[in-house]
Amino acid sequence: MSAPPDDCLARNEWICGAYLSTRRQILLDAVVQHLELTFLSVLIGLVIALPLAVLARRWGWAAGPVLAVTTILYTIPSLAMFSLLLPLYGLSATLVVAGLVLYSLTLLVRNILAGLRAVPEETRQAARGLGYGPVRLLLTVELPLALPAAMAGLRIATVSAVSLLTVGAIVGFGGLGNLIYAGMNTYFKAQVLTASVLCVLIAVAADLLLLGVQRLITPWTRAARS
């Protein structure tokens, strides 16, 4: 009987330092793509969600349709979503970004709208009494007070995007999902585990970073808890 190979890659072990050292550039490229596509998706989603939430707050009749449409979009399975968008964007990174943007709208619109609705009416009336117009009222009073709820939605949307992006591997733009998908097809244990762990670390790091930003820009919430 032959002795087992000394190389953990040859033994196909789950934890393998040789995989990290020999595939460093591959892992780095996958992490960079994962971060880029996640950031772009959430940013575009935020740019779309903010005016939708503001309009839904200003015109009460619009809140129901906006929330209904965004909720329906969130219920579509990811594979079906990408398939529906395929005729528009083809096999491209844009396809993945578009899908993630649509998924993020539910979380972002709902939380921003909840934050705007939570602003006390007496606060709005006091600002109007000081001569604040609609735009100034929104930018300097309503949106700052809505930040805690909005940031909570942003954190959830970001973590969800990090996870859902791995499904983009079916079109070749899944970041770390590309490595997970390829590793599962070939039963490459070290690749599957390493890419999965990195994906979890990105999600945790993104959540902690946004939590830190939230605490930094909403100091009054810390004072209220104290």
Coordinates of N, CA, C and O in Angstrom, one line a residue, residues 30-40 165 202:
A30 N -10.8 37.3 -7.2 CA -12.2 36.9 -6.9 C -12.8 37.8 -5.8 O -13.9 38.3 -5.8
V31 N -11.9 38.1 -4.8 CA -12.4 39.1 -3.7 C -12.6 40.5 -4.2 O -13.6 41.1 -3.9
V32 N -11.7 40.9 -5.1 CA -11.9 42.3 -5.7 C -13.2 42.3 -6.5 O -13.9 43.3 -6.4
Q33 N -13.4 41.3 -7.3 CA -14.7 41.3 -8.1 C -15.9 41.3 -7.2 O -16.9 42.0 -7.4
H34 N -15.8 40.5 -6.1 CA -16.9 40.4 -5.2 C -17.2 41.8 -4.6 O -18.4 42.2 -4.5
L35 N -16.2 42.4 -4.1 CA -16.3 43.7 -3.5 C -16.8 44.8 -4.5 O -17.8 45.6 -4.1
E36 N -16.3 44.8 -5.7 CA -16.7 45.8 -6.7 C -18.2 45.6 -7.0 O -18.9 46.6 -7.1
L37 N -18.6 44.4 -7.3 CA -20.0 44.2 -7.8 C -21.0 44.4 -6.6 O -22.1 45.0 -6.8
T38 N -20.6 44.1 -5.4 CA -21.4 44.3 -4.2 C -21.6 45.8 -4.0 O -22.7 46.3 -3.8
F39 N -20.5 46.5 -4.0 CA -20.5 48.0 -3.8 C -21.4 48.7 -4.8 O -22.2 49.5 -4.5
L40 N -21.2 48.3 -6.1 CA -21.9 49.0 -7.2 C -23.4 48.7 -7.1 O -24.2 49.6 -7.3
L165 N -24.6 37.5 -4.5 CA -23.6 37.7 -5.6 C -23.0 36.4 -6.0 O -22.7 36.2 -7.2
I202 N -16.2 38.8 4.4 CA -16.6 40.0 3.7 C -17.9 40.5 4.2 O -18.1 41.7 4.5

